[in-house]
GROMACS .gro file of C-alpha atoms in nm:
model
   72
    1GLY     CA    1  -7.008 -14.888  -8.599
    2GLU     CA    2  -6.683 -14.774  -8.684
    3LEU     CA    3  -6.336 -14.927  -8.511
    4LYS     CA    4  -6.080 -14.676  -8.429
    5VAL     CA    5  -5.778 -14.814  -8.289
    6GLN     CA    6  -5.450 -14.624  -8.222
    7PRO     CA    7  -5.200 -14.707  -8.484
    8GLU     CA    8  -4.896 -14.671  -8.182
    9ILE     CA    9  -5.124 -14.940  -8.004
   10ILE     CA   10  -5.119 -15.180  -8.305
   11SER     CA   11  -4.682 -15.119  -8.374
   12GLU     CA   12  -4.612 -15.148  -8.027
   13TYR     CA   13  -4.838 -15.491  -7.980
   14LEU     CA   14  -4.650 -15.611  -8.265
   15ASP     CA   15  -4.318 -15.490  -8.155
   16LYS     CA   16  -4.374 -15.644  -7.858
   17GLU     CA   17  -4.533 -15.952  -7.914
   18ALA     CA   18  -4.308 -16.074  -8.240
   19ASN     CA   19  -4.075 -15.844  -8.300
   20ILE     CA   20  -4.218 -15.713  -8.608
   21MET     CA   21  -4.140 -15.357  -8.672
   22THR     CA   22  -4.366 -15.087  -8.829
   23ARG     CA   23  -4.445 -14.728  -8.878
   24SER     CA   24  -4.762 -14.540  -8.726
   25GLY     CA   25  -4.886 -14.222  -8.755
   26CYS     CA   26  -4.960 -14.005  -9.057
   27LEU     CA   27  -4.602 -14.101  -9.194
   28CYS     CA   28  -4.512 -13.737  -9.303
   29VAL     CA   29  -4.839 -13.681  -9.503
   30HIS     CA   30  -5.046 -13.520  -9.251
   31SER     CA   31  -5.232 -13.288  -9.523
   32TRP     CA   32  -5.330 -13.593  -9.693
   33PHE     CA   33  -5.464 -13.717  -9.350
   34ASN     CA   34  -5.612 -13.392  -9.301
   35LYS     CA   35  -5.792 -13.338  -9.620
   36ARG     CA   36  -6.000 -13.689  -9.569
   37LYS     CA   37  -6.047 -13.584  -9.199
   38ILE     CA   38  -5.872 -13.861  -9.085
   39ASP     CA   39  -5.740 -13.760  -8.742
   40ILE     CA   40  -5.626 -14.113  -8.620
   41GLY     CA   41  -5.349 -14.223  -8.892
   42VAL     CA   42  -5.213 -14.549  -8.956
   43THR     CA   43  -4.991 -14.871  -8.932
   44ARG     CA   44  -4.784 -14.935  -9.213
   45ILE     CA   45  -4.581 -15.285  -9.237
   46SER     CA   46  -4.309 -15.302  -9.539
   47LEU     CA   47  -4.258 -15.657  -9.685
   48TYR     CA   48  -3.985 -15.695  -9.953
   49PHE     CA   49  -3.861 -15.935 -10.135
   50TYR     CA   50  -3.624 -16.061  -9.855
   51ASN     CA   51  -3.921 -16.131  -9.596
   52THR     CA   52  -4.018 -16.493  -9.601
   53ALA     CA   53  -4.352 -16.701  -9.637
   54GLU     CA   54  -4.251 -16.741  -9.242
   55GLU     CA   55  -4.232 -16.398  -9.129
   56ILE     CA   56  -4.515 -16.312  -9.330
   57ASP     CA   57  -4.728 -16.545  -9.144
   58ILE     CA   58  -4.600 -16.445  -8.817
   59PHE     CA   59  -4.721 -16.094  -8.871
   60LEU     CA   60  -5.093 -16.208  -8.989
   61ASN     CA   61  -5.137 -16.465  -8.703
   62THR     CA   62  -4.994 -16.187  -8.455
   63PHE     CA   63  -5.250 -15.908  -8.604
   64ASP     CA   64  -5.489 -16.169  -8.570
   65GLU     CA   65  -5.408 -16.237  -8.220
   66PHE     CA   66  -5.471 -15.873  -8.136
   67MET     CA   67  -5.757 -15.783  -8.375
   68ASN     CA   68  -5.938 -16.088  -8.155
   69LYS     CA   69  -5.814 -15.933  -7.805
   70ILE     CA   70  -5.982 -15.588  -7.910
   71LYS     CA   71  -6.285 -15.797  -8.036
   72TYR     CA   72  -6.292 -15.673  -8.368
   0.00000   0.00000   0.00000
């Protein structure tokens, strides 16, 4: 089946567990989501040249931890 987790829950977990800032929801493009009948939105991370390999590892590990907790 399809797993649906509210994007805000993912963002909150990443923030509380590892101080990772994200954006969640429909990200100012509600019409794009509505046209595709997506009612849950997304969680978005933004990586840029100033992010270190360590920070990326922290994100990946924290996200993996979250997915394991919800038994994906």
